Short mmCIF file of C-alpha atoms in Angstrom, two decimals:
data_model
loop_
_atom_site.label_atom_id
_atom_site.label_comp_id
_atom_site.label_asym_id
_atom_site.label_seq_id
_atom_site.Cartn_x
_atom_site.Cartn_y
_atom_site.Cartn_z
CA MET D 276 -5.60 7.65 -21.81
CA SER D 277 -7.28 8.68 -18.63
CA LYS D 278 -5.37 9.00 -15.38
CA PRO D 279 -6.44 8.72 -11.75
CA ILE D 280 -7.30 11.99 -10.02
CA LEU D 281 -5.44 12.88 -6.85
CA HIS D 282 -7.57 15.05 -4.56
CA SER D 283 -5.00 16.88 -2.48
CA TYR D 284 -4.01 19.97 -0.55
CA PHE D 285 -0.37 20.96 -0.80
CA ARG D 286 0.10 21.41 2.95
CA SER D 287 -1.82 18.28 4.06
CA SER D 288 0.68 15.75 5.33
CA THR D 289 -1.59 12.81 4.51
CA SER D 290 -1.79 14.11 0.92
CA TYR D 291 2.00 14.39 0.99
CA ARG D 292 2.26 10.70 1.97
CA LEU D 293 0.11 9.67 -0.96
CA ARG D 294 2.00 11.92 -3.40
CA ILE D 295 5.26 10.22 -2.40
CA ALA D 296 3.73 6.75 -2.80
CA LEU D 297 2.33 7.59 -6.24
CA ASN D 298 5.75 8.88 -7.33
CA LEU D 299 7.52 5.80 -5.95
CA LYS D 300 5.14 3.58 -7.91
CA GLY D 301 5.45 5.71 -11.05
CA VAL D 302 1.73 6.53 -11.16
CA GLU D 303 0.84 9.75 -12.94
CA ALA D 304 -2.27 11.39 -11.51
CA THR D 305 -4.19 14.54 -12.36
CA TYR D 306 -3.79 16.92 -9.44
CA LYS D 307 -6.95 18.48 -8.07
CA ALA D 308 -6.48 20.92 -5.21
CA HIS D 309 -8.95 21.47 -2.35
CA HIS D 310 -8.03 24.40 -0.14
CA LEU D 311 -8.58 23.19 3.44
CA ARG D 312 -8.37 26.60 5.03
CA HIS D 313 -11.13 27.82 2.71
CA GLY D 314 -13.21 24.73 3.50
CA GLU D 315 -13.26 23.53 -0.11
CA GLN D 316 -13.15 19.91 1.04
CA ARG D 317 -16.65 20.45 2.49
CA ALA D 318 -18.16 21.39 -0.89
CA ASP D 319 -21.08 19.17 -1.95
CA ALA D 320 -19.30 17.91 -5.07
CA TYR D 321 -16.36 16.68 -3.01
CA LEU D 322 -18.52 15.25 -0.21
CA ALA D 323 -20.27 13.16 -2.88
CA LEU D 324 -16.88 11.59 -3.64
CA ASN D 325 -15.63 11.38 -0.05
CA PRO D 326 -18.30 11.80 2.65
CA GLN D 327 -15.59 12.41 5.24
CA GLY D 328 -14.65 15.62 3.44
CA LEU D 329 -10.97 14.91 3.94
CA VAL D 330 -8.01 14.84 1.61
CA PRO D 331 -6.43 12.92 0.08
CA SER D 332 -8.69 10.79 -2.08
CA LEU D 333 -7.66 8.87 -5.18
CA GLU D 334 -10.31 8.74 -7.89
CA LEU D 335 -9.55 5.78 -10.14
CA GLU D 336 -10.15 5.74 -13.89
CA ASP D 337 -13.47 3.87 -13.44
CA GLY D 338 -14.76 6.43 -10.93
CA THR D 339 -14.03 4.36 -7.80
CA VAL D 340 -12.92 6.69 -5.03
CA LEU D 341 -10.38 5.45 -2.50
CA THR D 342 -9.93 7.29 0.79
CA GLN D 343 -7.59 7.24 3.80
CA SER D 344 -3.95 7.68 2.84
CA MET D 345 -2.69 4.52 4.54
CA ALA D 346 -5.36 2.35 2.87
CA ILE D 347 -4.62 3.88 -0.53
CA ILE D 348 -0.89 3.26 -0.14
CA GLU D 349 -1.56 -0.41 0.73
CA TYR D 350 -3.78 -0.55 -2.39
CA LEU D 351 -0.96 0.82 -4.54
CA ASP D 352 1.43 -1.70 -3.03
CA GLU D 353 -0.95 -4.58 -3.75
CA THR D 354 -1.74 -3.55 -7.33
CA ILE D 355 1.73 -2.29 -8.35
CA PRO D 356 4.17 -4.61 -6.58
CA GLU D 357 7.41 -2.89 -7.68
CA PRO D 358 9.11 -1.28 -5.90
CA PRO D 359 7.66 -2.80 -2.70
CA LEU D 360 6.73 -0.34 0.05
CA LEU D 361 6.87 -2.99 2.77
CA PRO D 362 9.84 -5.24 3.60
CA GLN D 363 9.96 -9.02 3.17
CA GLY D 364 8.75 -11.26 6.00
CA ALA D 365 5.64 -10.97 8.15
CA VAL D 366 7.48 -9.74 11.28
CA ARG D 367 9.37 -7.04 9.42
CA ARG D 368 6.22 -6.01 7.60
CA ALA D 369 4.48 -5.72 10.97
CA GLN D 370 7.36 -3.63 12.31
CA ALA D 371 7.27 -1.34 9.27
CA ARG D 372 3.51 -0.90 9.52
CA ALA D 373 3.80 -0.26 13.26
CA MET D 374 6.42 2.43 12.71
CA ALA D 375 4.23 4.07 10.08
CA GLN D 376 1.24 3.85 12.41
CA MET D 377 3.15 5.43 15.28
CA ILE D 378 2.99 8.56 13.11
CA ALA D 379 -0.33 7.92 11.38
CA CYS D 380 -2.26 6.88 14.51
CA GLU D 381 -0.48 8.75 17.32
CA ILE D 382 0.90 12.04 16.00
CA HIS D 383 -0.97 13.19 12.93
CA PRO D 384 -4.58 12.67 14.12
CA VAL D 385 -4.17 14.85 17.21
CA ASN D 386 -2.28 17.54 15.31
CA ASN D 387 -4.34 18.08 12.20
CA LEU D 388 -6.05 21.34 11.32
CA ARG D 389 -9.55 20.54 12.56
CA VAL D 390 -8.27 19.37 15.95
CA LEU D 391 -6.08 22.44 16.43
CA THR D 392 -9.05 24.62 15.47
CA TYR D 393 -11.18 22.92 18.15
CA LEU D 394 -8.52 23.70 20.76
CA LYS D 395 -8.82 27.38 19.87
CA THR D 396 -12.59 27.62 19.59
CA GLY D 397 -13.54 25.08 22.27
CA PHE D 398 -10.90 25.76 24.93
CA GLY D 399 -9.67 29.25 24.03
CA ALA D 400 -6.15 27.99 23.36
CA ASP D 401 -3.84 30.69 21.99
CA ASP D 402 -1.14 30.11 19.36
CA ALA D 403 1.50 29.28 21.97
CA ALA D 404 -0.73 26.69 23.67
CA VAL D 405 -1.55 25.11 20.32
CA ALA D 406 2.16 24.96 19.44
CA ASN D 407 2.91 23.32 22.80
CA TRP D 408 0.20 20.73 22.16
CA PHE D 409 1.59 19.99 18.70
CA ARG D 410 5.16 19.64 19.94
CA HIS D 411 4.07 17.53 22.92
CA TRP D 412 2.52 14.85 20.71
CA VAL D 413 5.44 14.88 18.30
CA ALA D 414 7.90 14.36 21.18
CA THR D 415 5.74 11.68 22.80
CA THR D 416 6.10 9.50 19.71
CA PHE D 417 9.35 10.73 18.11
CA GLU D 418 11.31 9.77 21.26
CA PRO D 419 10.39 6.06 21.08
CA LEU D 420 10.57 6.18 17.27
CA GLU D 421 14.14 7.50 17.46
CA SER D 422 15.01 4.73 19.99
CA LEU D 423 13.56 2.04 17.75
CA LEU D 424 15.41 3.33 14.69
CA ALA D 425 18.68 3.73 16.62
CA ALA D 426 18.36 0.15 17.94
CA ARG D 427 17.96 -1.46 14.51
CA GLN D 428 20.42 -4.31 13.96
CA GLU D 429 21.13 -3.13 10.43
CA LYS D 430 21.74 0.58 10.18
CA THR D 431 20.16 0.90 6.77
CA ARG D 432 19.80 4.17 4.87
CA PHE D 433 15.99 4.05 5.16
CA CYS D 434 13.78 2.75 7.99
CA PHE D 435 13.77 -0.82 6.64
CA GLY D 436 16.48 -1.43 4.10
CA ASP D 437 18.07 0.41 1.22
CA THR D 438 14.91 1.56 -0.47
CA PRO D 439 12.24 3.84 1.00
CA GLY D 440 8.87 2.42 2.06
CA LEU D 441 5.73 3.07 4.07
CA ALA D 442 7.51 4.08 7.30
CA ASP D 443 9.79 6.51 5.45
CA ILE D 444 6.80 8.03 3.68
CA CYS D 445 5.07 8.78 6.99
CA LEU D 446 8.30 9.99 8.58
CA VAL D 447 9.07 12.50 5.82
CA ALA D 448 5.54 13.93 5.80
CA GLN D 449 5.63 14.34 9.60
CA VAL D 450 9.07 15.98 9.63
CA ALA D 451 7.80 18.50 7.06
CA ASN D 452 4.71 19.14 9.18
CA ASN D 453 6.90 19.70 12.25
CA ARG D 454 8.47 22.76 10.63
CA ARG D 455 5.17 24.64 10.92
CA PHE D 456 5.61 24.56 14.69
CA ASP D 457 9.40 24.85 14.88
CA VAL D 458 9.93 21.38 16.36
CA ASP D 459 13.57 21.04 17.46
CA MET D 460 14.93 18.03 15.59
CA THR D 461 18.24 17.90 17.50
CA PRO D 462 17.09 15.00 19.74
CA TYR D 463 16.30 12.91 16.64
CA PRO D 464 19.51 12.36 14.65
CA VAL D 465 18.44 9.04 13.11
CA ILE D 466 15.02 10.34 12.07
CA SER D 467 16.75 13.40 10.61
CA ALA D 468 19.27 11.29 8.66
CA ILE D 469 16.52 9.12 7.18
CA ASN D 470 14.55 12.23 6.26
CA GLU D 471 17.60 13.67 4.51
CA ALA D 472 18.25 10.42 2.65
CA CYS D 473 14.66 10.50 1.37
CA MET D 474 14.81 14.16 0.38
CA GLU D 475 17.81 13.49 -1.85
CA LEU D 476 15.48 11.49 -4.08
CA GLU D 477 13.56 13.24 -6.85
CA VAL D 478 10.37 11.24 -6.11
CA PHE D 479 10.28 12.79 -2.64
CA GLN D 480 11.23 16.28 -3.83
CA LYS D 481 8.45 16.30 -6.42
CA ALA D 482 5.92 15.29 -3.75
CA ALA D 483 6.86 18.09 -1.35
CA PRO D 484 4.26 20.72 -0.44
CA ALA D 485 6.21 23.56 -2.08
CA ALA D 486 6.33 21.68 -5.40
CA GLN D 487 2.54 21.39 -5.74
CA PRO D 488 0.42 23.54 -8.09
CA ASP D 489 -1.60 24.93 -5.16
CA ALA D 490 1.46 25.86 -3.05
CA GLU D 491 1.29 29.36 -1.62
CA MET W 183 4.03 -25.47 24.27
CA SER W 184 4.58 -21.78 24.78
CA LYS W 185 1.99 -19.25 23.76
CA PRO W 186 2.27 -15.61 22.70
CA ILE W 187 1.72 -13.04 25.44
CA LEU W 188 -0.97 -10.43 24.96
CA HIS W 189 -0.13 -7.21 26.81
CA SER W 190 -3.51 -5.62 27.34
CA TYR W 191 -5.76 -3.43 29.46
CA PHE W 192 -9.38 -4.50 29.63
CA ARG W 193 -10.78 -1.06 28.88
CA SER W 194 -8.33 -0.15 26.08
CA SER W 195 -10.21 -0.24 22.80
CA THR W 196 -7.07 -0.97 20.79
CA SER W 197 -6.46 -3.98 23.07
CA TYR W 198 -10.09 -4.95 22.47
CA ARG W 199 -9.46 -4.91 18.69
CA LEU W 200 -6.51 -7.25 19.05
CA ARG W 201 -8.38 -9.58 21.42
CA ILE W 202 -11.15 -9.96 18.82
CA ALA W 203 -8.63 -10.65 16.04
CA LEU W 204 -6.80 -13.26 18.12
CA ASN W 205 -10.11 -14.98 18.88
CA LEU W 206 -11.20 -14.88 15.22
CA LYS W 207 -7.90 -16.50 14.24
CA GLY W 208 -8.09 -19.06 17.05
CA VAL W 209 -4.86 -17.91 18.68
CA GLU W 210 -4.54 -18.62 22.39
CA ALA W 211 -2.45 -16.03 24.19
CA THR W 212 -1.39 -15.57 27.80
CA TYR W 213 -3.10 -12.45 29.11
CA LYS W 214 -0.92 -9.91 30.87
CA ALA W 215 -2.69 -6.86 32.22
CA HIS W 216 -1.20 -3.36 32.45
CA HIS W 217 -3.38 -0.92 34.36
CA LEU W 218 -3.32 2.30 32.35
CA ARG W 219 -4.86 4.47 35.03
CA HIS W 220 -2.12 3.36 37.44
CA GLY W 221 0.55 4.05 34.79
CA GLU W 222 1.72 0.42 34.71
CA GLN W 223 2.42 0.69 30.98
CA ARG W 224 5.19 3.18 31.86
CA ALA W 225 7.08 0.66 34.03
CA ASP W 226 10.67 0.03 32.89
CA ALA W 227 10.08 -3.66 32.23
CA TYR W 228 7.24 -2.86 29.84
CA LEU W 229 9.04 0.06 28.19
CA ALA W 230 11.87 -2.37 27.39
CA LEU W 231 9.33 -4.40 25.39
CA ASN W 232 7.43 -1.47 23.90
CA PRO W 233 9.21 1.91 24.10
CA GLN W 234 5.93 3.69 23.34
CA GLY W 235 4.53 2.44 26.63
CA LEU W 236 1.19 1.67 25.00
CA VAL W 237 -1.03 -1.37 24.95
CA PRO W 238 -1.60 -3.67 23.22
CA SER W 239 1.61 -5.49 22.37
CA LEU W 240 1.88 -9.08 21.23
CA GLU W 241 5.00 -10.88 22.47
CA LEU W 242 5.65 -13.84 20.19
CA GLU W 243 7.05 -17.17 21.36
CA ASP W 244 10.58 -16.19 20.24
CA GLY W 245 10.47 -12.93 22.19
CA THR W 246 9.71 -10.67 19.21
CA VAL W 247 7.38 -7.90 20.33
CA LEU W 248 4.82 -6.55 17.89
CA THR W 249 3.12 -3.21 18.56
CA GLN W 250 0.29 -1.09 17.14
CA SER W 251 -3.01 -2.96 17.03
CA MET W 252 -3.64 -2.43 13.30
CA ALA W 253 -0.16 -3.67 12.34
CA ILE W 254 -0.53 -6.72 14.58
CA ILE W 255 -3.92 -7.57 13.06
CA GLU W 256 -2.42 -7.37 9.54
CA TYR W 257 0.38 -9.66 10.79
CA LEU W 258 -2.16 -12.19 12.07
CA ASP W 259 -3.99 -12.03 8.75
CA GLU W 260 -0.77 -12.63 6.79
CA THR W 261 0.45 -15.51 8.96
CA ILE W 262 -2.92 -17.20 9.65
CA PRO W 263 -4.91 -16.76 6.44
CA GLU W 264 -8.18 -18.34 7.63
CA PRO W 265 -10.62 -16.83 8.25
CA PRO W 266 -9.53 -13.76 6.25
CA LEU W 267 -10.00 -10.40 7.96
CA LEU W 268 -9.96 -8.47 4.68
CA PRO W 269 -12.25 -9.06 1.68
CA GLN W 270 -11.18 -10.30 -1.75
CA GLY W 271 -10.02 -7.80 -4.37
CA ALA W 272 -7.70 -4.82 -4.03
CA VAL W 273 -10.46 -2.18 -4.19
CA ARG W 274 -12.60 -3.89 -1.57
CA ARG W 275 -9.56 -4.44 0.63
CA ALA W 276 -8.76 -0.72 0.33
CA GLN W 277 -12.35 0.13 1.25
CA ALA W 278 -12.26 -2.17 4.27
CA ARG W 279 -8.95 -0.75 5.44
CA ALA W 280 -10.24 2.79 4.90
CA MET W 281 -13.33 2.10 6.98
CA ALA W 282 -11.19 0.64 9.76
CA GLN W 283 -8.85 3.63 9.56
CA MET W 284 -11.73 6.09 9.78
CA ILE W 285 -12.01 4.80 13.34
CA ALA W 286 -8.35 4.01 14.00
CA CYS W 287 -6.95 7.26 12.56
CA GLU W 288 -9.77 9.76 13.11
CA ILE W 289 -11.72 8.84 16.25
CA HIS W 290 -9.63 6.78 18.61
CA PRO W 291 -6.38 8.82 18.59
CA VAL W 292 -8.08 12.05 19.64
CA ASN W 293 -10.20 10.30 22.26
CA ASN W 294 -7.75 8.11 24.12
CA LEU W 295 -6.91 8.51 27.78
CA ARG W 296 -3.70 10.50 27.47
CA VAL W 297 -5.30 13.04 25.13
CA LEU W 298 -8.33 13.51 27.38
CA THR W 299 -5.99 13.95 30.33
CA TYR W 300 -4.11 16.70 28.47
CA LEU W 301 -7.39 18.53 27.86
CA LYS W 302 -7.98 18.58 31.61
CA THR W 303 -4.48 19.46 32.75
CA GLY W 304 -3.46 21.69 29.82
CA PHE W 305 -6.71 23.53 29.12
CA GLY W 306 -8.66 23.12 32.35
CA ALA W 307 -11.42 21.18 30.59
CA ASP W 308 -14.06 19.82 32.98
CA ASP W 309 -15.80 16.46 32.59
CA ALA W 310 -18.60 17.96 30.48
CA ALA W 311 -16.16 19.62 28.09
CA VAL W 312 -14.19 16.39 27.74
CA ALA W 313 -17.41 14.47 27.03
CA ASN W 314 -18.37 17.03 24.38
CA TRP W 315 -14.97 16.67 22.75
CA PHE W 316 -15.27 12.87 22.73
CA ARG W 317 -18.76 12.92 21.26
CA HIS W 318 -17.80 15.55 18.68
CA TRP W 319 -15.08 13.36 17.16
CA VAL W 320 -17.29 10.28 17.22
CA ALA W 321 -20.06 12.14 15.37
CA THR W 322 -17.63 13.71 12.88
CA THR W 323 -16.65 10.25 11.65
CA PHE W 324 -19.66 8.07 12.53
CA GLU W 325 -21.91 10.23 10.31
CA PRO W 326 -19.94 9.53 7.10
CA LEU W 327 -19.30 5.95 8.25
CA GLU W 328 -23.05 5.37 8.64
CA SER W 329 -23.61 6.88 5.15
CA LEU W 330 -20.99 4.63 3.59
CA LEU W 331 -22.40 1.52 5.27
CA ALA W 332 -25.99 2.46 4.35
CA ALA W 333 -24.94 3.02 0.71
CA ARG W 334 -23.34 -0.42 0.28
CA GLN W 335 -24.66 -2.26 -2.78
CA GLU W 336 -24.87 -5.49 -0.83
CA LYS W 337 -26.48 -5.09 2.58
CA THR W 338 -24.36 -7.76 4.20
CA ARG W 339 -24.52 -8.72 7.86
CA PHE W 340 -21.03 -7.36 8.53
CA CYS W 341 -19.23 -4.37 6.98
CA PHE W 342 -17.88 -6.39 4.07
CA GLY W 343 -19.67 -9.69 3.59
CA ASP W 344 -21.03 -12.43 5.78
CA THR W 345 -18.04 -12.83 8.06
CA PRO W 346 -16.54 -10.20 10.35
CA GLY W 347 -13.25 -8.54 9.48
CA LEU W 348 -10.96 -5.62 10.20
CA ALA W 349 -13.60 -2.91 9.82
CA ASP W 350 -16.04 -4.76 12.11
CA ILE W 351 -13.30 -5.20 14.71
CA CYS W 352 -12.65 -1.46 14.85
CA LEU W 353 -16.36 -0.67 14.80
CA VAL W 354 -17.18 -2.92 17.76
CA ALA W 355 -14.32 -1.59 19.88
CA GLN W 356 -15.36 2.00 19.15
CA VAL W 357 -19.04 1.39 19.92
CA ALA W 358 -18.03 -0.09 23.28
CA ASN W 359 -15.81 2.91 23.96
CA ASN W 360 -18.69 5.26 23.13
CA ARG W 361 -20.66 3.95 26.09
CA ARG W 362 -18.21 5.59 28.48
CA PHE W 363 -19.44 8.96 27.23
CA ASP W 364 -23.09 8.09 26.60
CA VAL W 365 -22.92 8.57 22.85
CA ASP W 366 -26.44 8.47 21.41
CA MET W 367 -26.42 5.67 18.83
CA THR W 368 -29.89 6.48 17.41
CA PRO W 369 -28.46 8.26 14.34
CA TYR W 370 -26.44 5.16 13.44
CA PRO W 371 -28.82 2.25 12.78
CA VAL W 372 -26.52 0.41 10.36
CA ILE W 373 -23.49 0.72 12.62
CA SER W 374 -25.66 -0.49 15.51
CA ALA W 375 -26.96 -3.49 13.55
CA ILE W 376 -23.44 -4.54 12.57
CA ASN W 377 -22.30 -4.16 16.16
CA GLU W 378 -25.18 -6.37 17.32
CA ALA W 379 -24.42 -8.99 14.68
CA CYS W 380 -20.83 -9.13 15.92
CA MET W 381 -21.80 -9.28 19.57
CA GLU W 382 -23.91 -12.38 18.91
CA LEU W 383 -20.65 -14.21 18.22
CA GLU W 384 -18.75 -15.86 21.07
CA VAL W 385 -15.39 -14.68 19.69
CA PHE W 386 -16.52 -11.09 20.17
CA GLN W 387 -18.15 -11.72 23.55
CA LYS W 388 -14.99 -13.31 24.93
CA ALA W 389 -12.93 -10.30 23.79
CA ALA W 390 -15.16 -7.74 25.51
CA PRO W 391 -13.69 -5.57 28.27
CA ALA W 392 -15.97 -7.05 30.97
CA ALA W 393 -14.79 -10.59 30.13
CA GLN W 394 -11.11 -9.86 30.78
CA PRO W 395 -9.25 -10.98 33.94
CA ASP W 396 -8.41 -7.36 34.85
CA ALA W 397 -12.00 -6.09 34.45
CA GLU W 398 -13.17 -3.95 37.34
#
């Protein structure tokens, strides 16, 4: 039987999100690596699948190509309802999506490889200036994220309840990304505890960058 | 009867998205302006509602505060099903969300006010360099977006079908934002046509920055 193809790069945190979601849903996918630092995602064959030239993409069995990690995760949640990646109730679902989007729309986009490269080539930023930029945008959003998580009425093991979901997926991928720039996690005890709770689970461990076939 | 409160800034393109969605769903909200250039979104009273200090927020009748424009729009679509803002079918819904996220996760985050301000203060970028940055990220995503829209099997009036939805909402808000940096729209005839089709509708016109009480 054919399987979907996961177009990924081990170090890409958006690919990491999708790998976690696939594992949580029990979907087996064929792993196809695209080395971002070698520009492999800009090859014609891949651009024909995903004209943005970004990873991840999920190529379904019928050839349909889905793009954008957050949209693909919602697709998985709609087509494979168990276990749910969003909580019950419209308000809580909105809160979970908002928490995920704090990372997906505020931190990751300004800190991805192509943006950091522009800072160097366009503004002559050195490694220290790039690291400051990265850490600035993490802190700008992790501070309110930590407050929101600390203020939850129910101090659940994961962001929303006793099973991991969309917000946890984004949180874990961002925390891993933070290590590349030595982000001090001391100010974020709740985020750190949720990250640790996730990383105790095999589905998260198997999705980690170091566990991928293209890991260096 | 009480109404929800829309915390907004006329020029904010994420606020613009939410204003369109509220209008499409027929939700009347009390408009509360926060002047971003005067830092009003950082006032303690607003931070108590939204610790990120960003607009928009939607304060529901019971005091619940929803944040992140994309999460709020999904909330509106779940709680007020008609007219739907996402197409039928999981694959098409994923494609619509992906198209919206191309703008919401790739263009807007790197081009919002606080990021452009950092370029000036942190890297000494002048107005021309900031404009180049803005236009670069628009082009990087509008080129594949135009290709995807041009390659649609059905050349519908809006991104997905004959009624506007999530992708159109993001598209219109981004096209308006582009005007601030004189983005040349000539390379994007399909995006332009969809934008025009939307702007013929009163619900879009009433959501436009210039139609807001805090417009300057």
